Structure formats: structure tokens, C-alpha cells
Coordinates of C-alpha atoms in Angstrom, one line a residue:
M24 CA 0.2 -72.7 54.1
S25 CA -1.7 -74.8 56.6
R26 CA -1.2 -74.8 60.4
R27 CA -0.1 -78.4 60.4
A28 CA 2.8 -77.5 58.0
L29 CA 3.8 -74.6 60.1
R30 CA 4.0 -76.8 63.2
R31 CA 6.3 -79.2 61.4
L32 CA 8.6 -76.4 60.3
R33 CA 8.8 -75.1 63.8
G34 CA 9.4 -78.6 65.2
D35 CA 6.3 -78.5 67.3
Q36 CA 4.7 -81.8 68.2
R37 CA 1.0 -82.6 67.9
G38 CA -1.0 -81.2 70.9
Q39 CA 1.8 -78.9 72.1
E40 CA 0.7 -75.4 71.9
E41 CA 1.6 -72.2 73.7
P42 CA -1.1 -70.3 75.7
G43 CA -1.6 -67.8 72.9
G44 CA -1.4 -70.4 70.1
P45 CA -3.9 -69.2 67.5
D46 CA -3.1 -65.6 68.0
E47 CA 0.6 -66.0 67.7
L48 CA 0.2 -68.2 64.7
E49 CA -1.8 -65.5 63.0
E50 CA 0.9 -63.0 63.9
E51 CA 3.6 -65.3 62.4
E52 CA 1.5 -65.9 59.3
E53 CA 1.3 -62.2 58.5
P54 CA 4.8 -61.8 57.0
L55 CA 4.0 -64.7 54.6
Q56 CA 0.8 -63.2 53.0
P57 CA 2.2 -59.9 51.5
E58 CA 4.7 -61.8 49.3
P59 CA 2.5 -62.1 46.2
R60 CA 1.5 -58.4 46.6
N61 CA 5.1 -57.3 46.6
R62 CA 5.7 -59.3 43.4
K63 CA 2.7 -57.7 41.8
N64 CA 3.8 -54.3 42.9
K65 CA 7.2 -55.0 41.2
G66 CA 5.3 -56.0 38.1
N67 CA 3.2 -52.8 38.2
R68 CA 6.4 -50.7 38.7
K69 CA 7.9 -52.3 35.6
L70 CA 4.8 -51.4 33.6
L71 CA 4.9 -47.8 34.9
E72 CA 8.6 -47.6 34.0
E73 CA 7.9 -48.9 30.5
R74 CA 5.2 -46.2 30.0
G75 CA 7.4 -43.5 31.4
L76 CA 5.2 -42.9 34.4
S77 CA 6.2 -42.4 38.1
N78 CA 2.7 -42.3 39.7
P79 CA 0.1 -45.0 39.1
F80 CA -2.7 -42.3 39.3
Q81 CA -1.5 -40.9 36.0
L82 CA -3.0 -44.0 34.3
I83 CA -6.5 -42.6 35.1
T84 CA -5.8 -39.3 33.4
D85 CA -4.0 -40.8 30.4
A86 CA -6.5 -43.6 29.9
D87 CA -7.8 -42.2 26.7
E88 CA -4.3 -42.0 25.2
D89 CA -3.2 -45.5 26.4
P90 CA -4.4 -48.2 24.0
R91 CA -4.2 -50.8 26.7
S92 CA -6.5 -48.9 29.0
D93 CA -10.2 -49.5 29.4
P94 CA -12.1 -46.8 27.3
D95 CA -15.3 -47.2 29.4
T96 CA -14.0 -46.9 33.0
G97 CA -10.6 -45.2 32.5
R98 CA -8.8 -47.9 34.5
S99 CA -5.9 -49.7 33.1
A100 CA -6.0 -53.4 32.2
Q101 CA -3.5 -54.3 34.9
S102 CA -5.4 -52.6 37.7
R103 CA -8.6 -54.4 36.6
L104 CA -6.8 -57.7 36.5
T105 CA -5.4 -57.3 40.0
D106 CA -8.8 -56.3 41.4
E107 CA -10.5 -59.2 39.7
D108 CA -7.8 -61.7 41.0
E109 CA -8.1 -60.6 44.7
P110 CA -11.4 -62.3 45.5
N111 CA -10.0 -65.5 43.8
R112 CA -7.0 -65.3 46.1
E113 CA -9.1 -64.9 49.2
E114 CA -11.3 -67.8 48.3
K115 CA -8.4 -70.2 48.2
P116 CA -6.2 -69.3 51.2
D117 CA -4.6 -72.9 51.4
N118 CA -2.7 -72.6 48.1
D119 CA 1.0 -71.9 47.9
P120 CA 1.6 -68.2 47.5
C121 CA 4.4 -68.7 45.0
E122 CA 2.2 -70.8 42.8
A123 CA -0.7 -68.4 43.2
A124 CA 1.4 -65.5 42.2
A125 CA 2.8 -67.3 39.1
A126 CA -0.7 -68.4 38.1
Q127 CA -2.0 -64.9 38.5
N128 CA 0.8 -63.4 36.4
G129 CA 0.2 -66.0 33.7
S130 CA -3.6 -65.5 33.6
S131 CA -3.1 -61.7 33.6
N132 CA -0.9 -62.0 30.6
K133 CA -3.4 -64.1 28.7
T134 CA -6.3 -61.9 29.5
K135 CA -4.2 -58.9 28.5
K136 CA -3.6 -60.4 25.0
K137 CA -7.3 -61.3 24.6
K138 CA -8.5 -57.8 25.6
K139 CA -5.9 -56.1 23.4
K140 CA -7.3 -58.1 20.5
R141 CA -10.8 -57.1 21.4
K142 CA -9.9 -53.4 21.6
A143 CA -8.0 -53.6 18.3
K144 CA -11.1 -55.0 16.6
K145 CA -13.3 -52.3 18.2
S146 CA -11.0 -49.5 17.2
A147 CA -10.9 -50.9 13.6
A148 CA -14.7 -51.1 13.5
A149 CA -15.0 -47.6 14.9
D150 CA -12.5 -46.1 12.5
G151 CA -14.6 -47.0 9.4
Q152 CA -13.6 -45.1 6.2
P153 CA -16.3 -43.1 4.5
D154 CA -15.0 -43.8 1.0
G155 CA -16.1 -47.4 1.0
A156 CA -12.5 -48.8 1.4
A157 CA -12.9 -50.3 4.8
E158 CA -11.7 -53.9 5.3
G159 CA -13.6 -56.8 6.7
G160 CA -17.1 -58.1 6.1
D161 CA -18.7 -54.7 5.6
E162 CA -17.4 -54.3 2.1
I163 CA -18.0 -57.9 1.2
G164 CA -21.5 -57.8 2.6
D165 CA -22.5 -54.7 0.6
I166 CA -23.1 -56.7 -2.6
D167 CA -25.3 -54.0 -4.2
S168 CA -22.6 -51.3 -4.0
I169 CA -20.0 -53.7 -5.5
L170 CA -22.3 -54.6 -8.4
E171 CA -23.1 -50.9 -8.9
K172 CA -19.4 -50.1 -9.1
I173 CA -18.7 -52.9 -11.6
E174 CA -21.6 -51.9 -13.9
N175 CA -20.8 -48.2 -13.7
G176 CA -17.4 -49.1 -14.9
N177 CA -18.9 -50.9 -17.9
G178 CA -21.2 -47.9 -18.7
I179 CA -24.4 -49.6 -17.6
T180 CA -26.6 -48.5 -14.7
H181 CA -29.4 -50.5 -13.1
Q182 CA -32.9 -49.3 -12.5
V183 CA -33.6 -48.5 -8.9
Q184 CA -36.8 -49.9 -7.5
N185 CA -38.2 -46.6 -6.4
G186 CA -37.6 -45.2 -9.9
S187 CA -35.4 -42.3 -8.8
N188 CA -32.6 -43.2 -11.2
A189 CA -34.8 -44.4 -14.0
D190 CA -33.9 -41.4 -16.2
S191 CA -30.2 -42.1 -15.8
R192 CA -30.4 -45.2 -18.0
P193 CA -29.9 -44.9 -21.8
L194 CA -33.0 -44.4 -23.7
L195 CA -32.6 -47.7 -25.6
Y196 CA -31.6 -49.7 -22.6
V197 CA -33.0 -53.2 -22.8
E198 CA -33.7 -55.3 -19.7
H199 CA -32.9 -59.0 -20.0
R200 CA -35.9 -60.1 -17.9
N201 CA -38.3 -58.3 -20.1
L202 CA -37.1 -60.2 -23.2
N203 CA -38.8 -63.4 -21.8
P204 CA -42.5 -63.5 -22.5
E205 CA -43.1 -65.9 -19.7
T206 CA -42.2 -63.1 -17.2
E207 CA -45.1 -61.1 -18.5
L208 CA -47.5 -64.0 -18.7
K209 CA -46.8 -65.0 -15.1
K210 CA -48.0 -61.6 -14.0
F211 CA -51.4 -62.2 -15.7
F212 CA -52.0 -65.9 -15.1
G213 CA -49.4 -67.0 -12.5
S214 CA -46.4 -69.2 -12.7
R215 CA -48.3 -72.4 -12.1
A216 CA -50.5 -71.7 -15.1
V217 CA -47.6 -70.8 -17.4
L218 CA -45.0 -73.5 -16.3
G219 CA -47.5 -76.2 -15.2
D220 CA -46.9 -78.4 -18.2
Q221 CA -43.2 -77.8 -18.5
R222 CA -42.1 -78.8 -15.0
P223 CA -42.2 -82.6 -15.5
R224 CA -40.4 -82.2 -18.8
Q225 CA -37.5 -80.3 -17.4
R226 CA -36.1 -83.4 -15.7
Q227 CA -35.7 -85.1 -19.1
R228 CA -34.5 -82.0 -20.8
L229 CA -31.2 -82.1 -22.7
H230 CA -28.4 -79.7 -22.1
H231 CA -28.9 -76.5 -24.1
R232 CA -27.1 -73.3 -24.2
S233 CA -28.7 -70.6 -22.1
T234 CA -29.9 -67.6 -24.2
W235 CA -31.8 -64.4 -23.7
L236 CA -33.9 -64.0 -26.8
T237 CA -35.5 -67.5 -26.8
S238 CA -35.2 -70.7 -24.8
A239 CA -34.4 -74.0 -26.5
K240 CA -37.1 -76.6 -26.7
N241 CA -36.9 -80.4 -26.5
T242 CA -38.7 -80.7 -29.9
W243 CA -35.9 -78.9 -31.7
P244 CA -33.2 -80.8 -33.6
R245 CA -29.8 -81.2 -31.9
F246 CA -27.9 -78.0 -32.4
S247 CA -24.5 -78.0 -34.0
K248 CA -22.3 -75.4 -35.7
T249 CA -24.2 -73.8 -38.5
G250 CA -21.3 -71.9 -40.2
I251 CA -22.5 -68.4 -39.0
T252 CA -20.1 -66.2 -37.0
M253 CA -20.0 -62.6 -35.8
S254 CA -17.0 -60.3 -36.0
L255 CA -16.2 -56.9 -34.6
L256 CA -15.6 -54.5 -37.4
E257 CA -14.6 -51.3 -35.6
T258 CA -15.2 -49.1 -32.6
K259 CA -16.0 -45.4 -32.8
R260 CA -16.8 -43.1 -29.9
G261 CA -17.7 -45.9 -27.6
V262 CA -20.0 -47.5 -30.3
Q263 CA -19.1 -51.0 -31.5
Y264 CA -20.0 -52.1 -35.1
F265 CA -20.6 -55.8 -35.7
A266 CA -21.5 -58.0 -38.6
F267 CA -22.5 -61.6 -39.2
E268 CA -20.3 -63.7 -41.5
H269 CA -21.1 -66.8 -43.5
Q270 CA -18.6 -69.6 -43.7
R271 CA -18.0 -71.6 -46.9
D272 CA -20.3 -74.4 -45.8
Y273 CA -23.1 -72.1 -45.0
Q274 CA -22.8 -70.3 -48.4
Q275 CA -23.3 -73.6 -50.1
V276 CA -26.5 -74.1 -48.2
Q277 CA -27.5 -70.6 -49.1
F278 CA -27.2 -71.4 -52.8
K279 CA -29.5 -74.4 -52.3
F280 CA -32.0 -72.2 -50.6
L281 CA -32.1 -69.8 -53.5
D282 CA -32.8 -72.7 -55.9
A283 CA -35.6 -73.9 -53.6
V284 CA -37.2 -70.5 -53.6
E285 CA -37.1 -70.3 -57.4
S286 CA -38.8 -73.7 -57.6
M287 CA -41.9 -72.1 -55.9
D288 CA -42.4 -75.4 -53.9
P289 CA -42.4 -75.1 -50.1
N290 CA -41.6 -78.9 -49.9
N291 CA -38.1 -78.2 -51.2
I292 CA -37.5 -75.8 -48.3
V293 CA -38.7 -78.5 -45.9
L294 CA -36.2 -81.0 -47.4
L295 CA -33.5 -78.4 -47.0
L296 CA -34.4 -77.8 -43.4
Q297 CA -34.3 -81.5 -42.7
M298 CA -30.6 -81.5 -43.8
N299 CA -29.8 -78.1 -42.2
P300 CA -32.3 -77.6 -39.4
Y301 CA -30.9 -74.2 -38.4
H302 CA -30.6 -72.4 -41.7
I303 CA -31.9 -68.9 -41.1
D304 CA -33.4 -67.9 -44.4
S305 CA -35.2 -71.3 -44.7
L306 CA -36.7 -70.9 -41.3
L307 CA -37.9 -67.4 -42.0
Q308 CA -39.4 -68.4 -45.4
L309 CA -41.1 -71.5 -44.0
S310 CA -42.5 -69.5 -41.1
D311 CA -44.3 -67.2 -43.6
V312 CA -45.7 -70.3 -45.4
C313 CA -47.0 -71.6 -42.0
R314 CA -48.5 -68.3 -41.1
L315 CA -50.4 -68.1 -44.4
Q316 CA -51.7 -71.5 -43.7
E317 CA -52.9 -70.2 -40.3
D318 CA -50.5 -72.5 -38.4
Q319 CA -49.4 -69.8 -36.0
E320 CA -47.8 -72.1 -33.5
M321 CA -45.4 -73.7 -36.0
A322 CA -44.6 -70.3 -37.5
R323 CA -43.7 -68.9 -34.1
D324 CA -41.6 -72.0 -33.3
L325 CA -39.5 -71.6 -36.5
I326 CA -38.8 -67.9 -35.8
E327 CA -37.6 -68.8 -32.3
R328 CA -35.4 -71.5 -33.7
A329 CA -33.8 -68.9 -36.0
L330 CA -33.2 -66.5 -33.2
Y331 CA -31.6 -69.3 -31.1
S332 CA -29.2 -70.1 -33.9
L333 CA -28.2 -66.5 -34.4
E334 CA -27.7 -65.8 -30.7
C335 CA -25.4 -68.8 -30.4
A336 CA -23.2 -67.1 -33.0
F337 CA -22.9 -63.8 -31.1
H338 CA -19.5 -62.2 -30.6
P339 CA -18.3 -62.4 -26.9
V340 CA -18.3 -58.6 -26.7
F341 CA -21.8 -58.2 -28.4
S342 CA -24.3 -56.9 -25.8
L343 CA -28.1 -56.8 -26.2
T344 CA -28.7 -54.4 -23.3
S345 CA -26.0 -51.7 -23.6
G346 CA -27.6 -50.0 -26.6
T347 CA -24.1 -49.3 -28.0
C348 CA -23.8 -52.3 -30.5
R349 CA -24.6 -51.6 -34.1
L350 CA -25.5 -53.8 -37.1
D351 CA -25.9 -52.6 -40.7
Y352 CA -29.1 -53.6 -42.3
V353 CA -27.7 -53.1 -45.7
R354 CA -25.3 -56.0 -45.2
S355 CA -27.2 -59.1 -46.4
E356 CA -25.8 -61.3 -43.6
N357 CA -27.3 -59.1 -40.9
R358 CA -30.7 -58.8 -42.5
G359 CA -31.9 -62.2 -41.4
F360 CA -31.4 -61.1 -37.7
F361 CA -33.5 -58.0 -38.2
L362 CA -36.3 -59.9 -39.9
A363 CA -36.3 -62.6 -37.2
L364 CA -36.5 -60.1 -34.4
F365 CA -39.3 -58.1 -36.2
K366 CA -41.4 -61.2 -36.8
H367 CA -40.9 -62.4 -33.3
M368 CA -42.0 -59.0 -32.0
M369 CA -45.2 -59.3 -34.1
F370 CA -46.0 -62.8 -32.7
L371 CA -45.5 -61.4 -29.1
E372 CA -48.0 -58.6 -29.8
K373 CA -50.6 -61.1 -31.0
R374 CA -50.1 -63.2 -27.9
G375 CA -50.7 -60.1 -25.7
C376 CA -47.1 -59.8 -24.4
L377 CA -47.0 -56.1 -25.1
R378 CA -44.3 -55.2 -22.6
T379 CA -42.0 -57.9 -24.1
A380 CA -42.8 -56.7 -27.6
L381 CA -41.9 -53.1 -26.6
E382 CA -38.5 -54.4 -25.4
F383 CA -37.8 -56.1 -28.7
C384 CA -38.8 -53.0 -30.5
K385 CA -36.3 -51.0 -28.5
L386 CA -33.7 -53.7 -29.3
I387 CA -34.2 -53.5 -33.1
L388 CA -34.1 -49.7 -32.9
S389 CA -30.8 -49.8 -30.9
F390 CA -29.0 -51.7 -33.7
D391 CA -29.4 -48.9 -36.1
P392 CA -31.1 -45.9 -34.5
E393 CA -30.0 -43.3 -37.1
N394 CA -31.4 -45.1 -40.2
D395 CA -34.1 -47.1 -38.6
P396 CA -34.5 -49.5 -41.5
L397 CA -37.7 -51.3 -40.2
C398 CA -39.4 -48.0 -39.1
M399 CA -39.6 -48.9 -35.4
L400 CA -40.5 -45.3 -34.7
L401 CA -43.8 -46.0 -36.3
L402 CA -44.5 -48.9 -33.9
I403 CA -42.9 -48.0 -30.6
D404 CA -45.6 -45.4 -29.6
Y405 CA -48.4 -47.9 -30.1
L406 CA -46.5 -50.6 -28.0
A407 CA -45.7 -48.1 -25.3
L408 CA -49.3 -47.0 -25.0
R409 CA -50.6 -50.6 -24.9
A410 CA -47.9 -51.6 -22.3
R411 CA -48.8 -48.5 -20.3
E412 CA -45.2 -47.1 -20.5
F413 CA -46.4 -43.5 -20.8
L414 CA -43.4 -41.8 -19.3
Y415 CA -41.0 -43.7 -21.5
L416 CA -42.8 -42.5 -24.6
V417 CA -42.8 -38.9 -23.3
R418 CA -39.1 -39.2 -22.5
M419 CA -38.3 -40.4 -26.0
F420 CA -40.2 -37.5 -27.5
E421 CA -38.4 -35.0 -25.3
E422 CA -34.9 -36.4 -26.0
W423 CA -35.2 -37.0 -29.8
E424 CA -37.4 -34.1 -30.8
A425 CA -34.5 -31.8 -31.3
H426 CA -32.6 -33.9 -33.8
R427 CA -35.3 -36.3 -35.1
N428 CA -38.4 -34.0 -35.4
L429 CA -40.7 -36.6 -33.9
S430 CA -43.6 -34.1 -33.8
Q431 CA -43.7 -34.3 -37.7
L432 CA -44.8 -37.9 -37.5
P433 CA -48.6 -38.3 -37.0
N434 CA -48.2 -41.2 -34.6
F435 CA -46.0 -39.3 -32.2
A436 CA -47.9 -36.1 -32.6
L437 CA -51.1 -37.8 -31.3
S438 CA -49.7 -40.5 -29.1
V439 CA -47.6 -38.3 -26.9
P440 CA -50.5 -36.1 -25.7
L441 CA -52.6 -39.2 -25.3
A442 CA -49.8 -40.7 -23.1
L443 CA -49.8 -37.6 -20.9
F444 CA -53.5 -37.6 -20.6
L445 CA -53.7 -41.3 -19.6
Y446 CA -50.8 -40.9 -17.2
G447 CA -52.7 -38.1 -15.5
Q448 CA -55.7 -40.3 -15.1
Q449 CA -53.9 -42.8 -12.8
E450 CA -54.8 -42.8 -9.1
E451 CA -51.2 -42.6 -7.8
V452 CA -50.6 -39.3 -9.5
S453 CA -51.1 -36.2 -7.3
E454 CA -53.7 -33.6 -8.2
Q455 CA -51.2 -30.9 -9.1
E456 CA -49.3 -33.3 -11.4
Q457 CA -52.6 -34.3 -13.0
L458 CA -53.4 -30.7 -13.8
N459 CA -50.0 -30.1 -15.3
K460 CA -50.2 -33.2 -17.4
Y461 CA -53.7 -32.4 -18.6
N462 CA -52.7 -28.8 -19.6
R463 CA -49.6 -30.0 -21.5
A464 CA -51.5 -32.8 -23.2
S465 CA -54.2 -30.4 -24.3
L466 CA -51.7 -28.0 -25.8
L467 CA -49.9 -30.7 -27.7
L468 CA -53.1 -32.2 -29.0
Q469 CA -54.2 -28.8 -30.4
Q470 CA -50.9 -28.4 -32.2
S471 CA -51.2 -31.9 -33.6
L472 CA -54.8 -31.3 -34.9
I473 CA -53.6 -28.1 -36.5
M474 CA -50.7 -29.9 -38.2
F475 CA -52.7 -33.0 -39.3
P476 CA -56.3 -32.0 -39.7
G477 CA -57.0 -34.8 -42.1
I478 CA -56.7 -37.4 -39.4
L479 CA -59.7 -36.4 -37.3
I480 CA -62.7 -37.5 -39.4
P481 CA -61.2 -40.9 -40.3
L482 CA -60.4 -41.5 -36.7
L483 CA -63.9 -40.7 -35.5
D484 CA -65.4 -42.9 -38.3
T485 CA -63.2 -45.8 -37.3
C486 CA -64.2 -45.4 -33.7
G487 CA -67.9 -45.4 -34.6
I488 CA -68.4 -41.8 -33.4
Q489 CA -70.6 -39.4 -35.4
P490 CA -68.9 -36.0 -35.5
D491 CA -70.7 -32.8 -34.9
T492 CA -72.1 -30.9 -37.9
N493 CA -70.0 -27.9 -37.1
V494 CA -66.9 -30.1 -37.3
S495 CA -67.8 -32.3 -40.3
S496 CA -69.0 -29.3 -42.4
H497 CA -66.0 -27.1 -41.5
P498 CA -63.5 -26.9 -44.4
F499 CA -60.5 -27.3 -42.1
F500 CA -61.6 -30.8 -41.0
G501 CA -63.8 -31.7 -43.9
A502 CA -63.2 -33.8 -47.0
V503 CA -61.0 -31.1 -48.5
A504 CA -58.4 -31.6 -45.8
Q505 CA -58.2 -35.3 -46.6
I506 CA -57.9 -34.9 -50.3
S507 CA -55.3 -32.1 -50.2
Q508 CA -52.8 -33.9 -48.0
P509 CA -49.9 -35.7 -49.7
L510 CA -50.0 -39.4 -50.3
A511 CA -47.2 -40.2 -47.9
L512 CA -49.0 -38.4 -45.2
S513 CA -52.2 -40.3 -45.9
Q514 CA -50.3 -43.6 -45.5
L515 CA -48.9 -42.5 -42.2
T516 CA -52.3 -41.4 -40.9
S517 CA -54.1 -44.5 -42.0
L518 CA -51.3 -46.6 -40.4
Y519 CA -51.8 -44.9 -37.1
I520 CA -55.6 -45.1 -37.2
G521 CA -55.5 -48.8 -38.0
R522 CA -53.4 -49.5 -35.0
C523 CA -54.4 -47.0 -32.3
Q524 CA -58.1 -46.7 -32.9
G525 CA -58.9 -48.8 -29.8
L526 CA -57.1 -46.4 -27.6
W527 CA -59.3 -43.4 -28.5
K528 CA -62.6 -45.2 -27.9
D529 CA -62.6 -44.4 -24.2
P530 CA -65.4 -42.0 -23.3
A531 CA -63.0 -39.8 -21.2
V532 CA -60.6 -39.6 -24.1
M533 CA -63.3 -38.7 -26.6
C534 CA -64.6 -36.0 -24.3
W535 CA -61.1 -34.6 -24.0
L536 CA -60.7 -34.7 -27.8
E537 CA -64.0 -32.9 -28.3
Q538 CA -62.9 -30.0 -26.1
N539 CA -59.7 -29.6 -28.0
V540 CA -61.3 -29.7 -31.4
R541 CA -63.4 -26.8 -30.4
E542 CA -60.4 -24.8 -29.3
V543 CA -58.7 -25.6 -32.7
L544 CA -61.7 -24.4 -34.6
H545 CA -61.7 -21.2 -32.6
K546 CA -58.0 -20.6 -33.6
V547 CA -58.7 -21.4 -37.2
D548 CA -61.7 -18.9 -37.3
S549 CA -59.5 -16.2 -35.7
N550 CA -56.8 -16.6 -38.4
D551 CA -54.1 -17.7 -36.1
P552 CA -50.7 -17.5 -38.0
V553 CA -49.8 -21.0 -36.7
V554 CA -52.4 -22.5 -39.0
K555 CA -50.8 -21.1 -42.1
E556 CA -47.4 -22.2 -41.0
C557 CA -48.5 -25.8 -40.5
E558 CA -50.3 -25.7 -43.9
L559 CA -47.0 -24.7 -45.6
R560 CA -45.2 -27.5 -43.8
R561 CA -47.7 -30.1 -45.1
K562 CA -47.2 -29.0 -48.7
T563 CA -43.4 -29.0 -48.6
R564 CA -42.8 -32.1 -46.6
Y565 CA -44.0 -35.7 -46.8
Q566 CA -42.9 -36.1 -50.4
S567 CA -42.3 -39.8 -49.7
A568 CA -42.9 -42.2 -46.9
P569 CA -40.1 -43.7 -44.9
P570 CA -38.5 -46.8 -46.6
G571 CA -39.8 -49.3 -44.1
T572 CA -43.4 -48.1 -44.1
S573 CA -44.5 -50.9 -46.5
I574 CA -43.3 -53.5 -44.0
V575 CA -45.1 -51.9 -41.2
M576 CA -48.2 -51.3 -43.3
S577 CA -48.4 -54.9 -44.4
S578 CA -48.1 -56.2 -40.8
C579 CA -50.8 -53.7 -39.7
L580 CA -53.2 -54.9 -42.4
R581 CA -52.6 -58.5 -41.5
S582 CA -53.4 -57.8 -37.9
R583 CA -56.6 -56.1 -38.9
E584 CA -57.7 -59.0 -41.2
Q585 CA -57.1 -61.5 -38.4
T586 CA -59.2 -59.3 -36.0
L587 CA -62.0 -59.1 -38.5
R588 CA -61.9 -62.9 -38.9
C589 CA -62.1 -63.4 -35.1
L590 CA -65.1 -61.0 -35.0
W591 CA -67.0 -62.8 -37.8

């Protein structure tokens, strides 16, 4: 309260002052100043009574237990507020003490609520739960853990970038991004070279269904229902069995296709495709005709159109990547899908997309791994070596050797030690691991040469290497070994040589092969019992080649003919 107001209350006139005016006024103003302190003390006493305390110094000792206390300084929120408000009260001495007290109490209550909320948030953040069930933005922000939980629930695990969990995935796990050949071509030539001509066309592109096997093109006819559906037959031990089904309209088109084939005129198939542009068997047959006429672009386009039509008919539960979906090749409706995938894989190999071709090979094998109707086991080793997936080939050999006897196939018997040797030659491999891989590869190669001695001389002749006289004149590797082996074994060895001859032309590989051939000759001359055991196996086994060997053999011969044409 100002001095002028005090004079009016006392009835003093202006200019009338007692001798000790200022001093006495200060003495009379003293009883008016402690009023807000008394009120604050009453408020503090109420807080102490509510907490069950009699002495305010107990707040210091119980600061850790009191949620309203400051965890850093040990002082209560009320004491800090009173200390912070005192300088404000001293700076404005002309205000009404009643109004100042009310304002201080109101502001203290507001600051208490704000600081309680802040402390509650801090305590919630500090008390984070280790099992991942904490609330707030931490769980939402951790997108990788959420996706991992969802996919683990579906039985699928992702590959970690550092490769630590790569072996935890199923052996026939297929990655979606590796099914697209453009992904592999971009690594070699860059995205601008691959997608340079397609970017302006994408603005005028019609709406097509997004698929994984192929991507729709603007030059294709408008897609409509073709009459092909897929149904889930049964589920056994976590494996789902599916089958394609033909509706009545599609069956009528199928009868017309058989008539066109019997006519021996490709123009009839062309007319049929004009009326039914997504008929599977017509697309496959016309693709073979275009391939024989050396129109590779048109042949590949027809196969991609067939795959697009089949993928649009997939069952909602059918998965390409899980490795647990099965299709029976014996069923005629499913056979077109197998053949379309196989031919598409061969076109990818010719284009140089070996990693994508390997992924399609795994996909075909996953649909019927027990029977393997198209003999993907005779191709997967070659594609894995060309794609430099050495560890995958070794892992497949280790996991399937016990129940599939992969070492009895010449391609696996020679490709696995070659994969170990090539993997050990990489720069990022440590010296100790290089030595281990080299020793293991040498041991496996010696076992393979003892089991299949008739493959050495043809392999050297195909590579243009003149063998040593001690090797060529020895009866174990000579012409007798080639003549005495069964016909089925001769087909398998010639198939492997025709495909993988280029992988053995490396001088380092030939030097390694020469060293192991000498070791094998030393074991043969010393009458090692392993040599007689392998000879007995060759005579009793290989009575007939696998059912799909003819398909693989024909594709191998076609690739060799095209290579010779390019050379000439």
C-alpha cells in the first residue's frame, strides 16, 4: 500500500507530518507485510497435515518417497515455489497483499499440476519394460521389431543384413525382390540404363494388377477372367496342397487348342490366341514356335504373359516365398505352370540374370521337392556357381545329403568342392577359413573322382587341356572307365560337362584339380578299399536316369548350339 493511501486512512492532510514521519511509517507498515507469509504458512501446514508430517524438514529426508518432491534437489515443489515467488513479491511492493497472495496461490497450483505431469512422464519413461510391452512412441517407432514379430508368427523370417541369421531361413526360401530381373540388371548397368526407355511410358500406362513373377506390359491385350482358378486341397503338417482348376469355358478353349495342335499349323494357334489372348497352352506352344524361328523376344514375351495370367488366378493363401505350398505335377492343370516357370528360367539364364534364374529354380523345386519332376537338382548347382552363391550350394548339400544322397549325383559331387574352393579364393575370407575350405574341398574332390572316374578325361578334352600321359594311360581314368560306366551315368556326366565346362577353365582351378588327380592315382595304386566300394556302387546303381533328365538335356543342348552359332 502506498504512503498516500496510508495518510488518507489515518486522516492526515497533505504536508502534515510528524517529526519522525518516514521512520514511524515504516514501523506502522511492518504489521501489514507478514500477512501473505502467514497465509502461505497456513497452506504449508495443511500440506504437512495431509502428508502426515509435523516438521517441514522431514520433506528433505522423504523426498525420494514423495512423488511431488523434486528428485534432483530433494526439496518439495511447495518450498521451491515459495522461494521462486519471493523475488517477484519484492520487485512489486506496491501491489495489494491480498491480491498478491491469491495470485501466488493460484500460480503455485498451476505450476504444481504442470510439474506433476512432467514427473509422471519422466517416471513412465524411466520405468520402461524389458519385454517390449512399453507404451508410447517407443513401441510404435520400433518398426523392425514389430515386422519381425508378425513374420515370425507366420513362420517366415527375414534375412539380416549382416548375414548372422541367414541360416535360420528355410532352404527353399524365395525372396520377392530377386524374382525381378530388373533388380539384377540394375546392379550391372544402373537404373538409368535399364529403366531409361520405360519412364516416359509409365505416365500413359493402364492400370494393371501388381504381380511378383512378371510385370504387365502395355503391348499386352486387356486382361479379363480366363476361367482358371486355384483351390486349396488340404493341409498336412503345415504344408498346403493347391491345384489349378479349369472352368467350363476354359475347357472349351482347351478342346479347340488340341484341334489346332493336330492340324500342325501354327496359324491356327495364332487365331486361337486372338480370341483368347491368355490361354496358357497356346502361349507355351507358340513360344516354342517363335524360339525355333529365333524370335527370342517374342518367345519370352509370350511366356511372361502366361505367367501373368496364372499368377492372377492364385489362391489368396498361396505363397511364393514360404516354401510350404505344394503343386502336383501329375495333375494336368498344374503342368502349364511348371513349364512356364521352367522356360522363363531358361530365358533368364540366356539374358545373364543368373541370380534371378536361381531364385526361379528354387521356386520350382519348392512346389514338389520330394519328386522334383523337372530335375531342378541337376540345374541348381550350375546356377548357384554362376551366381556366386557358394555357401547356399554347400548348405543344400549338407542338409539334404542324409535323405537325398546328393553325393551320388555327379553334378553335386563335383560342384560342391568347386564351390568351397572358389569361396576360399575370395579376398574377404580369413586365412584360417581359406585353409579349412581348401582342405575340405580337396577331400571331397578326391572322393568324387574315385566315384566318377569317367568324367575326368571328357572334362579335360572339353576344356581344351591335354592330360598327362600318366593320367590318360592309366586304366582307372582311361577309355575303359568311360565305356564300363552305365548309360544313365554317362548322360548325367555329359550333362554336367556341357554346362559347367567354363567353370573349370580357370588356371587356379586346373592346378588344384591336377594335384588331387595325383592323390587319387596314389590311392588307386595302393589298393585303397574305398576304390572297390565305389566301383561296386557304380555297377549296382544308375540303372536309369531321373525322369526329367531328357528335358534338362534338351535345354542344355539348345544352349550349346546357340553358343556355337554365336562363335561361328
